[in-house]
Amino acid sequence: MAAASRGGGFIRAVRIDVPATAASQWPFTIPSIASFGRRSFDPAVTYLVGENGSGKSTLVEALAVAVGLNAEGGTRNMGFSTADSHTALTKHLVVERRGRPRTDFFLRAESFFNVASHIDRLDEDPLGGPKIREAYGGQSLHTRSHGESFIATLTHRLGPGGLYFLDEPESALSFHGCLTLLRVINDLTREGSQFVIATHSPIVLASPGALIYSLDEDGIKTTHYDEAPPVINNREFLRSPERFLRHLFADD
Ligand SMILES: Nc1ncnc2c1ncn2[C@@H]1O[C@H](COP(=O)(O)OP(=O)(O)OP(=O)(O)O)[C@@H](O)[C@H]1O
Ligand SMILES: [Mg+2]
């Protein structure tokens, strides 16, 4: 399928204008943020990969907030905040947009628990109208396992023509859960949705034809699936775990 017919292309490109007065302050000290410049986004799926602390969540959160979503995840109507970790980056992010998604959602693994609690609180209100949990499979997300709550959200809450930000969705998902996510991504991008995904998982990263950005201490660059660090590292490890363990435990 031609690239132009995949995905919604709601975010065409993103530019970060590093303010001269704040260049020495976080988050502009993160190499991937400092050297971001202007980057195209795939109309269907754009991935961010990189080591812990390379700036993936900082970028995904700033992007999600820039398009009107809640910094801790969830929908644009979820205005709760349990920690004031909101980044200064959003103000300096220019998002080149086209069209309006029918719906949007930010699945942020590290604070998904708070989203589930927020939905339960809203659903306890006797004057609250239709239960929000109906959009998440009809059951409180707290009464499902960690992975089940992610899968319920992915399969019920996400839909065609949407714009979705996922930050480490694999943190709750088994191998088969990751395959379910790939299937959801495939179905929804064929139906005009766009995804921006930060991941460490070579399985989650396997959506065909996607744009992959690799973030590291030198900055940010595009890469291919077979050259992406999560793929190379996991392949190497599985090829010979004993070699890694020998080095790791060399001092024991
Ligand atoms: N509120 C904050 N104030 C100052 N520094 C922060 C703040 N939040 C994150 N950082 C730092 O910014 C850098 C990038 O963090 P970020 O959370 O974006 O990394 P990441 O690529 O998502 O890592 P991971 O794979 O561990 O989730 C890290 O060095 C982190 O310590
Ligand atoms: Mg992160």
PDB file of C-alpha atoms and ligand atoms in Angstrom:
ATOM      1  CA  MET A   1       0.000   0.000   0.000  1.00  0.00           C
ATOM      2  CA  ALA A   2       1.360   3.472  -0.840  1.00  0.00           C
ATOM      3  CA  ALA A   3       2.479   5.543   2.139  1.00  0.00           C
ATOM      4  CA  ALA A   4       0.032   8.343   1.321  1.00  0.00           C
ATOM      5  CA  SER A   5      -2.977   6.029   1.772  1.00  0.00           C
ATOM      6  CA  ARG A   6      -1.887   4.863   5.235  1.00  0.00           C
ATOM      7  CA  GLY A   7      -2.784   6.668   8.391  1.00  0.00           C
ATOM      8  CA  GLY A   8      -4.405   9.977   9.093  1.00  0.00           C
ATOM      9  CA  GLY A   9      -1.372  12.265   8.724  1.00  0.00           C
ATOM     10  CA  PHE A  10      -2.783  14.670  11.331  1.00  0.00           C
ATOM     11  CA  ILE A  11       0.741  15.530  12.448  1.00  0.00           C
ATOM     12  CA  ARG A  12       2.855  16.172   9.357  1.00  0.00           C
ATOM     13  CA  ALA A  13       5.989  17.478  11.038  1.00  0.00           C
ATOM     14  CA  VAL A  14       7.256  18.851  14.320  1.00  0.00           C
ATOM     15  CA  ARG A  15       9.733  21.629  14.945  1.00  0.00           C
ATOM     16  CA  ILE A  16      11.491  22.509  18.176  1.00  0.00           C
ATOM     17  CA  ASP A  17      12.747  26.067  18.480  1.00  0.00           C
ATOM     18  CA  VAL A  18      15.333  25.993  21.258  1.00  0.00           C
ATOM     19  CA  PRO A  19      15.097  29.335  23.090  1.00  0.00           C
ATOM     20  CA  ALA A  20      18.531  30.999  23.379  1.00  0.00           C
ATOM     21  CA  THR A  21      17.772  31.920  26.998  1.00  0.00           C
ATOM     22  CA  ALA A  22      16.967  28.329  28.011  1.00  0.00           C
ATOM     23  CA  ALA A  23      19.439  26.330  25.911  1.00  0.00           C
ATOM     24  CA  SER A  24      21.367  25.313  29.046  1.00  0.00           C
ATOM     25  CA  GLN A  25      18.221  24.250  30.924  1.00  0.00           C
ATOM     26  CA  TRP A  26      16.311  20.975  30.914  1.00  0.00           C
ATOM     27  CA  PRO A  27      14.776  19.740  28.625  1.00  0.00           C
ATOM     28  CA  PHE A  28      16.891  21.546  26.017  1.00  0.00           C
ATOM     29  CA  THR A  29      20.016  19.913  27.457  1.00  0.00           C
ATOM     30  CA  ILE A  30      18.789  16.505  26.226  1.00  0.00           C
ATOM     31  CA  PRO A  31      20.775  15.885  22.995  1.00  0.00           C
ATOM     32  CA  SER A  32      17.746  14.605  21.040  1.00  0.00           C
ATOM     33  CA  ILE A  33      15.748  17.711  21.980  1.00  0.00           C
ATOM     34  CA  ALA A  34      18.620  20.165  21.447  1.00  0.00           C
ATOM     35  CA  SER A  35      19.280  18.860  17.921  1.00  0.00           C
ATOM     36  CA  PHE A  36      15.685  18.034  16.961  1.00  0.00           C
ATOM     37  CA  GLY A  37      15.190  20.875  14.457  1.00  0.00           C
ATOM     38  CA  ARG A  38      12.299  20.060  12.137  1.00  0.00           C
ATOM     39  CA  ARG A  39      11.294  16.409  11.698  1.00  0.00           C
ATOM     40  CA  SER A  40       8.710  14.821   9.432  1.00  0.00           C
ATOM     41  CA  PHE A  41       6.224  12.435  10.983  1.00  0.00           C
ATOM     42  CA  ASP A  42       4.864   9.399   9.161  1.00  0.00           C
ATOM     43  CA  PRO A  43       1.160   9.732   8.281  1.00  0.00           C
ATOM     44  CA  ALA A  44       0.575   6.348   9.950  1.00  0.00           C
ATOM     45  CA  VAL A  45       3.199   5.367  12.548  1.00  0.00           C
ATOM     46  CA  THR A  46       6.228   7.216  13.930  1.00  0.00           C
ATOM     47  CA  TYR A  47       8.350   5.420  16.512  1.00  0.00           C
ATOM     48  CA  LEU A  48      10.819   6.849  19.033  1.00  0.00           C
ATOM     49  CA  VAL A  49      13.465   4.457  20.335  1.00  0.00           C
ATOM     50  CA  GLY A  50      16.461   5.015  22.599  1.00  0.00           C
ATOM     51  CA  GLU A  51      18.028   4.182  25.936  1.00  0.00           C
ATOM     52  CA  ASN A  52      16.478   5.140  29.275  1.00  0.00           C
ATOM     53  CA  GLY A  53      16.677   8.906  29.643  1.00  0.00           C
ATOM     54  CA  SER A  54      17.160   9.646  25.936  1.00  0.00           C
ATOM     55  CA  GLY A  55      14.116  11.945  25.797  1.00  0.00           C
ATOM     56  CA  LYS A  56      11.308   9.764  24.386  1.00  0.00           C
ATOM     57  CA  SER A  57       8.718  10.486  27.074  1.00  0.00           C
ATOM     58  CA  THR A  58       9.663  14.160  27.182  1.00  0.00           C
ATOM     59  CA  LEU A  59       8.903  14.381  23.466  1.00  0.00           C
ATOM     60  CA  VAL A  60       5.741  12.261  23.478  1.00  0.00           C
ATOM     61  CA  GLU A  61       4.302  14.139  26.448  1.00  0.00           C
ATOM     62  CA  ALA A  62       5.068  17.564  24.953  1.00  0.00           C
ATOM     63  CA  LEU A  63       3.463  16.497  21.675  1.00  0.00           C
ATOM     64  CA  ALA A  64       0.366  15.077  23.364  1.00  0.00           C
ATOM     65  CA  VAL A  65      -0.056  18.246  25.431  1.00  0.00           C
ATOM     66  CA  ALA A  66       0.537  20.414  22.335  1.00  0.00           C
ATOM     67  CA  VAL A  67      -2.473  18.790  20.626  1.00  0.00           C
ATOM     68  CA  GLY A  68      -4.649  19.240  23.737  1.00  0.00           C
ATOM     69  CA  LEU A  69      -4.274  15.965  25.647  1.00  0.00           C
ATOM     70  CA  ASN A  70      -3.653  15.470  29.369  1.00  0.00           C
ATOM     71  CA  ALA A  71       0.055  15.281  30.334  1.00  0.00           C
ATOM     72  CA  GLU A  72      -0.449  12.128  32.433  1.00  0.00           C
ATOM     73  CA  GLY A  73      -2.390  10.333  29.753  1.00  0.00           C
ATOM     74  CA  GLY A  74      -5.979   9.698  28.792  1.00  0.00           C
ATOM     75  CA  THR A  75      -8.218  11.959  26.744  1.00  0.00           C
ATOM     76  CA  ARG A  76      -8.477  15.709  26.207  1.00  0.00           C
ATOM     77  CA  ASN A  77     -11.282  15.802  28.803  1.00  0.00           C
ATOM     78  CA  MET A  78      -9.096  14.363  31.549  1.00  0.00           C
ATOM     79  CA  GLY A  79      -7.603  17.409  33.212  1.00  0.00           C
ATOM     80  CA  PHE A  80      -6.278  15.709  36.350  1.00  0.00           C
ATOM     81  CA  SER A  81      -2.655  15.981  37.394  1.00  0.00           C
ATOM     82  CA  THR A  82      -0.948  14.092  40.225  1.00  0.00           C
ATOM     83  CA  ALA A  83       2.542  15.520  39.675  1.00  0.00           C
ATOM     84  CA  ASP A  84       3.645  18.817  38.227  1.00  0.00           C
ATOM     85  CA  SER A  85       6.117  17.365  35.768  1.00  0.00           C
ATOM     86  CA  HIS A  86       4.736  19.283  32.828  1.00  0.00           C
ATOM     87  CA  THR A  87       7.579  20.185  30.491  1.00  0.00           C
ATOM     88  CA  ALA A  88       8.488  23.621  29.210  1.00  0.00           C
ATOM     89  CA  LEU A  89       8.935  21.943  25.841  1.00  0.00           C
ATOM     90  CA  THR A  90       5.319  22.238  24.699  1.00  0.00           C
ATOM     91  CA  LYS A  91       5.641  26.021  24.428  1.00  0.00           C
ATOM     92  CA  HIS A  92       8.584  25.661  22.054  1.00  0.00           C
ATOM     93  CA  LEU A  93       7.117  22.915  19.919  1.00  0.00           C
ATOM     94  CA  VAL A  94       5.565  23.805  16.571  1.00  0.00           C
ATOM     95  CA  VAL A  95       3.279  21.017  15.372  1.00  0.00           C
ATOM     96  CA  GLU A  96       2.475  21.152  11.654  1.00  0.00           C
ATOM     97  CA  ARG A  97      -1.019  19.709  11.518  1.00  0.00           C
ATOM     98  CA  ARG A  98      -3.508  18.729   8.846  1.00  0.00           C
ATOM     99  CA  GLY A  99      -7.174  17.990   9.461  1.00  0.00           C
ATOM    100  CA  ARG A 100      -8.784  17.047  12.756  1.00  0.00           C
ATOM    101  CA  PRO A 101      -8.745  13.541  14.207  1.00  0.00           C
ATOM    102  CA  ARG A 102     -12.140  12.094  15.144  1.00  0.00           C
ATOM    103  CA  THR A 103     -10.719  11.142  18.515  1.00  0.00           C
ATOM    104  CA  ASP A 104      -7.407  11.022  20.326  1.00  0.00           C
ATOM    105  CA  PHE A 105      -5.778   9.286  23.298  1.00  0.00           C
ATOM    106  CA  PHE A 106      -2.488   9.261  25.197  1.00  0.00           C
ATOM    107  CA  LEU A 107      -1.580   5.872  26.649  1.00  0.00           C
ATOM    108  CA  ARG A 108       1.241   6.592  29.061  1.00  0.00           C
ATOM    109  CA  ALA A 109       2.322   3.400  30.788  1.00  0.00           C
ATOM    110  CA  GLU A 110       3.904   5.031  33.844  1.00  0.00           C
ATOM    111  CA  SER A 111       0.724   6.885  34.835  1.00  0.00           C
ATOM    112  CA  PHE A 112      -2.014   4.679  33.382  1.00  0.00           C
ATOM    113  CA  PHE A 113      -3.075   3.712  36.906  1.00  0.00           C
ATOM    114  CA  ASN A 114      -4.078   7.362  37.454  1.00  0.00           C
ATOM    115  CA  VAL A 115      -6.197   7.355  34.292  1.00  0.00           C
ATOM    116  CA  ALA A 116      -8.013   4.217  35.521  1.00  0.00           C
ATOM    117  CA  SER A 117      -8.635   5.843  38.933  1.00  0.00           C
ATOM    118  CA  HIS A 118      -9.895   9.024  37.286  1.00  0.00           C
ATOM    119  CA  ILE A 119     -12.416   7.071  35.177  1.00  0.00           C
ATOM    120  CA  ASP A 120     -13.649   5.197  38.290  1.00  0.00           C
ATOM    121  CA  ARG A 121     -14.080   8.492  40.165  1.00  0.00           C
ATOM    122  CA  LEU A 122     -16.108  10.042  37.327  1.00  0.00           C
ATOM    123  CA  ASP A 123     -18.242   6.904  37.043  1.00  0.00           C
ATOM    124  CA  GLU A 124     -19.093   7.049  40.773  1.00  0.00           C
ATOM    125  CA  ASP A 125     -20.936  10.356  40.247  1.00  0.00           C
ATOM    126  CA  PRO A 126     -24.684   9.476  40.291  1.00  0.00           C
ATOM    127  CA  LEU A 127     -25.415  12.538  38.128  1.00  0.00           C
ATOM    128  CA  GLY A 128     -22.571  11.746  35.759  1.00  0.00           C
ATOM    129  CA  GLY A 129     -24.577  10.383  32.805  1.00  0.00           C
ATOM    130  CA  PRO A 130     -23.366   7.414  30.737  1.00  0.00           C
ATOM    131  CA  LYS A 131     -20.499   5.493  32.330  1.00  0.00           C
ATOM    132  CA  ILE A 132     -17.125   6.326  30.835  1.00  0.00           C
ATOM    133  CA  ARG A 133     -15.989   2.743  31.428  1.00  0.00           C
ATOM    134  CA  GLU A 134     -18.353   1.680  28.602  1.00  0.00           C
ATOM    135  CA  ALA A 135     -15.775   3.148  26.187  1.00  0.00           C
ATOM    136  CA  TYR A 136     -13.101   0.916  27.784  1.00  0.00           C
ATOM    137  CA  GLY A 137     -14.859  -2.433  27.513  1.00  0.00           C
ATOM    138  CA  GLY A 138     -17.562  -1.883  30.162  1.00  0.00           C
ATOM    139  CA  GLN A 139     -15.547  -2.818  33.256  1.00  0.00           C
ATOM    140  CA  SER A 140     -13.420  -0.796  35.681  1.00  0.00           C
ATOM    141  CA  LEU A 141      -9.826  -0.902  34.427  1.00  0.00           C
ATOM    142  CA  HIS A 142      -8.759  -1.573  38.026  1.00  0.00           C
ATOM    143  CA  THR A 143     -10.607  -4.898  37.966  1.00  0.00           C
ATOM    144  CA  ARG A 144      -8.471  -6.140  35.075  1.00  0.00           C
ATOM    145  CA  SER A 145      -4.831  -7.196  35.097  1.00  0.00           C
ATOM    146  CA  HIS A 146      -2.236  -4.615  34.073  1.00  0.00           C
ATOM    147  CA  GLY A 147      -1.979  -6.009  30.541  1.00  0.00           C
ATOM    148  CA  GLU A 148      -5.720  -6.672  30.244  1.00  0.00           C
ATOM    149  CA  SER A 149      -6.437  -3.034  31.104  1.00  0.00           C
ATOM    150  CA  PHE A 150      -4.087  -1.902  28.310  1.00  0.00           C
ATOM    151  CA  ILE A 151      -5.630  -4.316  25.812  1.00  0.00           C
ATOM    152  CA  ALA A 152      -9.171  -3.262  26.804  1.00  0.00           C
ATOM    153  CA  THR A 153      -8.179   0.363  26.199  1.00  0.00           C
ATOM    154  CA  LEU A 154      -6.428  -0.369  22.908  1.00  0.00           C
ATOM    155  CA  THR A 155      -9.232  -2.496  21.505  1.00  0.00           C
ATOM    156  CA  HIS A 156     -12.250  -0.528  22.819  1.00  0.00           C
ATOM    157  CA  ARG A 157     -11.210   3.097  23.306  1.00  0.00           C
ATOM    158  CA  LEU A 158      -9.127   3.579  20.138  1.00  0.00           C
ATOM    159  CA  GLY A 159     -10.988   3.827  16.848  1.00  0.00           C
ATOM    160  CA  PRO A 160     -10.737   4.849  13.176  1.00  0.00           C
ATOM    161  CA  GLY A 161      -9.592   8.343  12.221  1.00  0.00           C
ATOM    162  CA  GLY A 162      -7.823   8.910  15.554  1.00  0.00           C
ATOM    163  CA  LEU A 163      -4.537  10.371  16.705  1.00  0.00           C
ATOM    164  CA  TYR A 164      -2.798   8.240  19.330  1.00  0.00           C
ATOM    165  CA  PHE A 165       0.285   8.625  21.512  1.00  0.00           C
ATOM    166  CA  LEU A 166       1.603   5.488  23.201  1.00  0.00           C
ATOM    167  CA  ASP A 167       4.508   5.624  25.651  1.00  0.00           C
ATOM    168  CA  GLU A 168       5.995   2.168  26.309  1.00  0.00           C
ATOM    169  CA  PRO A 169       2.760   0.220  25.798  1.00  0.00           C
ATOM    170  CA  GLU A 170       4.814  -2.996  26.058  1.00  0.00           C
ATOM    171  CA  SER A 171       5.435  -2.424  29.761  1.00  0.00           C
ATOM    172  CA  ALA A 172       2.160  -4.238  30.494  1.00  0.00           C
ATOM    173  CA  LEU A 173       1.994  -6.528  27.501  1.00  0.00           C
ATOM    174  CA  SER A 174       3.027 -10.148  27.006  1.00  0.00           C
ATOM    175  CA  PHE A 175       4.387 -11.345  23.677  1.00  0.00           C
ATOM    176  CA  HIS A 176       0.841 -12.024  22.493  1.00  0.00           C
ATOM    177  CA  GLY A 177      -0.358  -8.737  23.946  1.00  0.00           C
ATOM    178  CA  CYS A 178       2.262  -6.978  21.797  1.00  0.00           C
ATOM    179  CA  LEU A 179       0.991  -8.869  18.747  1.00  0.00           C
ATOM    180  CA  THR A 180      -2.550  -7.715  19.586  1.00  0.00           C
ATOM    181  CA  LEU A 181      -1.246  -4.142  19.670  1.00  0.00           C
ATOM    182  CA  LEU A 182       0.384  -4.590  16.242  1.00  0.00           C
ATOM    183  CA  ARG A 183      -2.946  -5.825  14.908  1.00  0.00           C
ATOM    184  CA  VAL A 184      -4.753  -2.799  16.391  1.00  0.00           C
ATOM    185  CA  ILE A 185      -2.171  -0.453  14.846  1.00  0.00           C
ATOM    186  CA  ASN A 186      -2.503  -2.178  11.470  1.00  0.00           C
ATOM    187  CA  ASP A 187      -6.319  -2.063  11.473  1.00  0.00           C
ATOM    188  CA  LEU A 188      -6.574   1.532  12.665  1.00  0.00           C
ATOM    189  CA  THR A 189      -3.910   3.001  10.372  1.00  0.00           C
ATOM    190  CA  ARG A 190      -5.789   1.441   7.443  1.00  0.00           C
ATOM    191  CA  GLU A 191      -8.808   3.289   8.764  1.00  0.00           C
ATOM    192  CA  GLY A 192      -7.126   6.690   8.859  1.00  0.00           C
ATOM    193  CA  SER A 193      -5.511   6.748  12.313  1.00  0.00           C
ATOM    194  CA  GLN A 194      -2.036   7.993  13.198  1.00  0.00           C
ATOM    195  CA  PHE A 195       0.229   6.750  16.008  1.00  0.00           C
ATOM    196  CA  VAL A 196       3.294   8.187  17.724  1.00  0.00           C
ATOM    197  CA  ILE A 197       4.897   5.447  19.830  1.00  0.00           C
ATOM    198  CA  ALA A 198       7.860   5.390  22.217  1.00  0.00           C
ATOM    199  CA  THR A 199       9.030   1.828  22.732  1.00  0.00           C
ATOM    200  CA  HIS A 200      11.838  -0.483  23.826  1.00  0.00           C
ATOM    201  CA  SER A 201      10.122  -3.519  22.289  1.00  0.00           C
ATOM    202  CA  PRO A 202      11.321  -5.016  18.996  1.00  0.00           C
ATOM    203  CA  ILE A 203       7.837  -6.507  18.625  1.00  0.00           C
ATOM    204  CA  VAL A 204       5.909  -3.276  19.141  1.00  0.00           C
ATOM    205  CA  LEU A 205       8.405  -1.657  16.744  1.00  0.00           C
ATOM    206  CA  ALA A 206       7.536  -4.067  13.924  1.00  0.00           C
ATOM    207  CA  SER A 207       4.690  -2.166  12.286  1.00  0.00           C
ATOM    208  CA  PRO A 208       5.660  -2.281   8.584  1.00  0.00           C
ATOM    209  CA  GLY A 209       6.638   0.860   6.709  1.00  0.00           C
ATOM    210  CA  ALA A 210       6.834   3.077   9.789  1.00  0.00           C
ATOM    211  CA  LEU A 211       9.240   5.935  10.412  1.00  0.00           C
ATOM    212  CA  ILE A 212      11.687   5.196  13.240  1.00  0.00           C
ATOM    213  CA  TYR A 213      13.649   7.867  15.094  1.00  0.00           C
ATOM    214  CA  SER A 214      16.548   6.748  17.238  1.00  0.00           C
ATOM    215  CA  LEU A 215      17.488   9.035  20.137  1.00  0.00           C
ATOM    216  CA  ASP A 216      20.903   8.875  21.788  1.00  0.00           C
ATOM    217  CA  GLU A 217      23.711  10.948  23.291  1.00  0.00           C
ATOM    218  CA  ASP A 218      24.528  12.330  19.832  1.00  0.00           C
ATOM    219  CA  GLY A 219      20.993  13.514  19.091  1.00  0.00           C
ATOM    220  CA  ILE A 220      18.252  12.058  16.899  1.00  0.00           C
ATOM    221  CA  LYS A 221      18.342  10.254  13.559  1.00  0.00           C
ATOM    222  CA  THR A 222      16.121   8.080  11.386  1.00  0.00           C
ATOM    223  CA  THR A 223      16.852   4.384  11.329  1.00  0.00           C
ATOM    224  CA  HIS A 224      15.507   1.135   9.874  1.00  0.00           C
ATOM    225  CA  TYR A 225      13.922  -1.744  11.746  1.00  0.00           C
ATOM    226  CA  ASP A 226      16.935  -4.042  11.360  1.00  0.00           C
ATOM    227  CA  GLU A 227      19.311  -1.312  12.546  1.00  0.00           C
ATOM    228  CA  ALA A 228      17.182  -0.054  15.443  1.00  0.00           C
ATOM    229  CA  PRO A 229      18.860  -0.616  18.856  1.00  0.00           C
ATOM    230  CA  PRO A 230      15.941  -2.584  20.408  1.00  0.00           C
ATOM    231  CA  VAL A 231      16.116  -5.036  17.488  1.00  0.00           C
ATOM    232  CA  ILE A 232      19.908  -5.348  17.359  1.00  0.00           C
ATOM    233  CA  ASN A 233      20.267  -5.666  21.138  1.00  0.00           C
ATOM    234  CA  ASN A 234      17.512  -8.244  21.600  1.00  0.00           C
ATOM    235  CA  ARG A 235      18.716 -10.302  18.622  1.00  0.00           C
ATOM    236  CA  GLU A 236      22.268 -10.297  19.986  1.00  0.00           C
ATOM    237  CA  PHE A 237      21.131 -11.246  23.466  1.00  0.00           C
ATOM    238  CA  LEU A 238      18.884 -14.079  22.318  1.00  0.00           C
ATOM    239  CA  ARG A 239      21.560 -15.386  19.973  1.00  0.00           C
ATOM    240  CA  SER A 240      23.933 -15.848  22.890  1.00  0.00           C
ATOM    241  CA  PRO A 241      22.666 -14.927  26.384  1.00  0.00           C
ATOM    242  CA  GLU A 242      25.703 -16.550  28.028  1.00  0.00           C
ATOM    243  CA  ARG A 243      28.057 -14.103  26.271  1.00  0.00           C
ATOM    244  CA  PHE A 244      26.182 -11.122  27.786  1.00  0.00           C
ATOM    245  CA  LEU A 245      25.925 -12.738  31.214  1.00  0.00           C
ATOM    246  CA  ARG A 246      29.640 -13.542  31.240  1.00  0.00           C
ATOM    247  CA  HIS A 247      30.470  -9.846  30.748  1.00  0.00           C
ATOM    248  CA  LEU A 248      27.754  -8.691  33.120  1.00  0.00           C
ATOM    249  CA  PHE A 249      28.900 -10.924  35.977  1.00  0.00           C
ATOM    250  CA  ALA A 250      32.605 -10.708  35.175  1.00  0.00           C
ATOM    251  CA  ASP A 251      33.476  -9.400  38.693  1.00  0.00           C
ATOM    252  CA  ASP A 252      31.506 -12.069  40.605  1.00  0.00           C
TER     253      ASP A 252
HETATM  254  N1  LIG B   1      10.777  16.977  35.350  1.00  0.00           N
HETATM  255  C1  LIG B   1      12.063  16.776  35.022  1.00  0.00           C
HETATM  256  N2  LIG B   1      13.013  17.661  35.383  1.00  0.00           N
HETATM  257  C2  LIG B   1      14.308  17.500  35.064  1.00  0.00           C
HETATM  258  N3  LIG B   1      14.756  16.452  34.318  1.00  0.00           N
HETATM  259  C3  LIG B   1      13.853  15.548  33.926  1.00  0.00           C
HETATM  260  C4  LIG B   1      12.475  15.649  34.251  1.00  0.00           C
HETATM  261  N4  LIG B   1      11.809  14.595  33.696  1.00  0.00           N
HETATM  262  C5  LIG B   1      12.761  13.863  33.075  1.00  0.00           C
HETATM  263  N5  LIG B   1      13.988  14.422  33.219  1.00  0.00           N
HETATM  264  C6  LIG B   1      15.243  13.946  32.602  1.00  0.00           C
HETATM  265  O1  LIG B   1      15.134  14.093  31.203  1.00  0.00           O
HETATM  266  C7  LIG B   1      15.809  13.032  30.537  1.00  0.00           C
HETATM  267  C8  LIG B   1      14.852  12.381  29.543  1.00  0.00           C
HETATM  268  O2  LIG B   1      13.812  11.738  30.259  1.00  0.00           O
HETATM  269  P1  LIG B   1      12.662  10.949  29.514  1.00  0.00           P
HETATM  270  O3  LIG B   1      11.667  10.575  30.554  1.00  0.00           O
HETATM  271  O4  LIG B   1      12.191  11.740  28.354  1.00  0.00           O
HETATM  272  O5  LIG B   1      13.467   9.671  28.986  1.00  0.00           O
HETATM  273  P2  LIG B   1      12.923   8.408  28.205  1.00  0.00           P
HETATM  274  O6  LIG B   1      13.687   8.329  26.917  1.00  0.00           O
HETATM  275  O7  LIG B   1      11.472   8.408  28.152  1.00  0.00           O
HETATM  276  O8  LIG B   1      13.464   7.228  29.161  1.00  0.00           O
HETATM  277  P3  LIG B   1      12.772   5.820  29.570  1.00  0.00           P
HETATM  278  O9  LIG B   1      13.126   4.845  28.484  1.00  0.00           O
HETATM  279  O10 LIG B   1      13.470   5.476  30.858  1.00  0.00           O
HETATM  280  O11 LIG B   1      11.308   6.015  29.756  1.00  0.00           O
HETATM  281  C9  LIG B   1      16.302  12.085  31.639  1.00  0.00           C
HETATM  282  O12 LIG B   1      17.662  12.325  31.855  1.00  0.00           O
HETATM  283  C10 LIG B   1      15.473  12.476  32.844  1.00  0.00           C
HETATM  284  O13 LIG B   1      16.188  12.250  34.029  1.00  0.00           O
HETATM  285 MG    MG B   2      10.011   7.209  29.011  1.00  0.00          MG
END
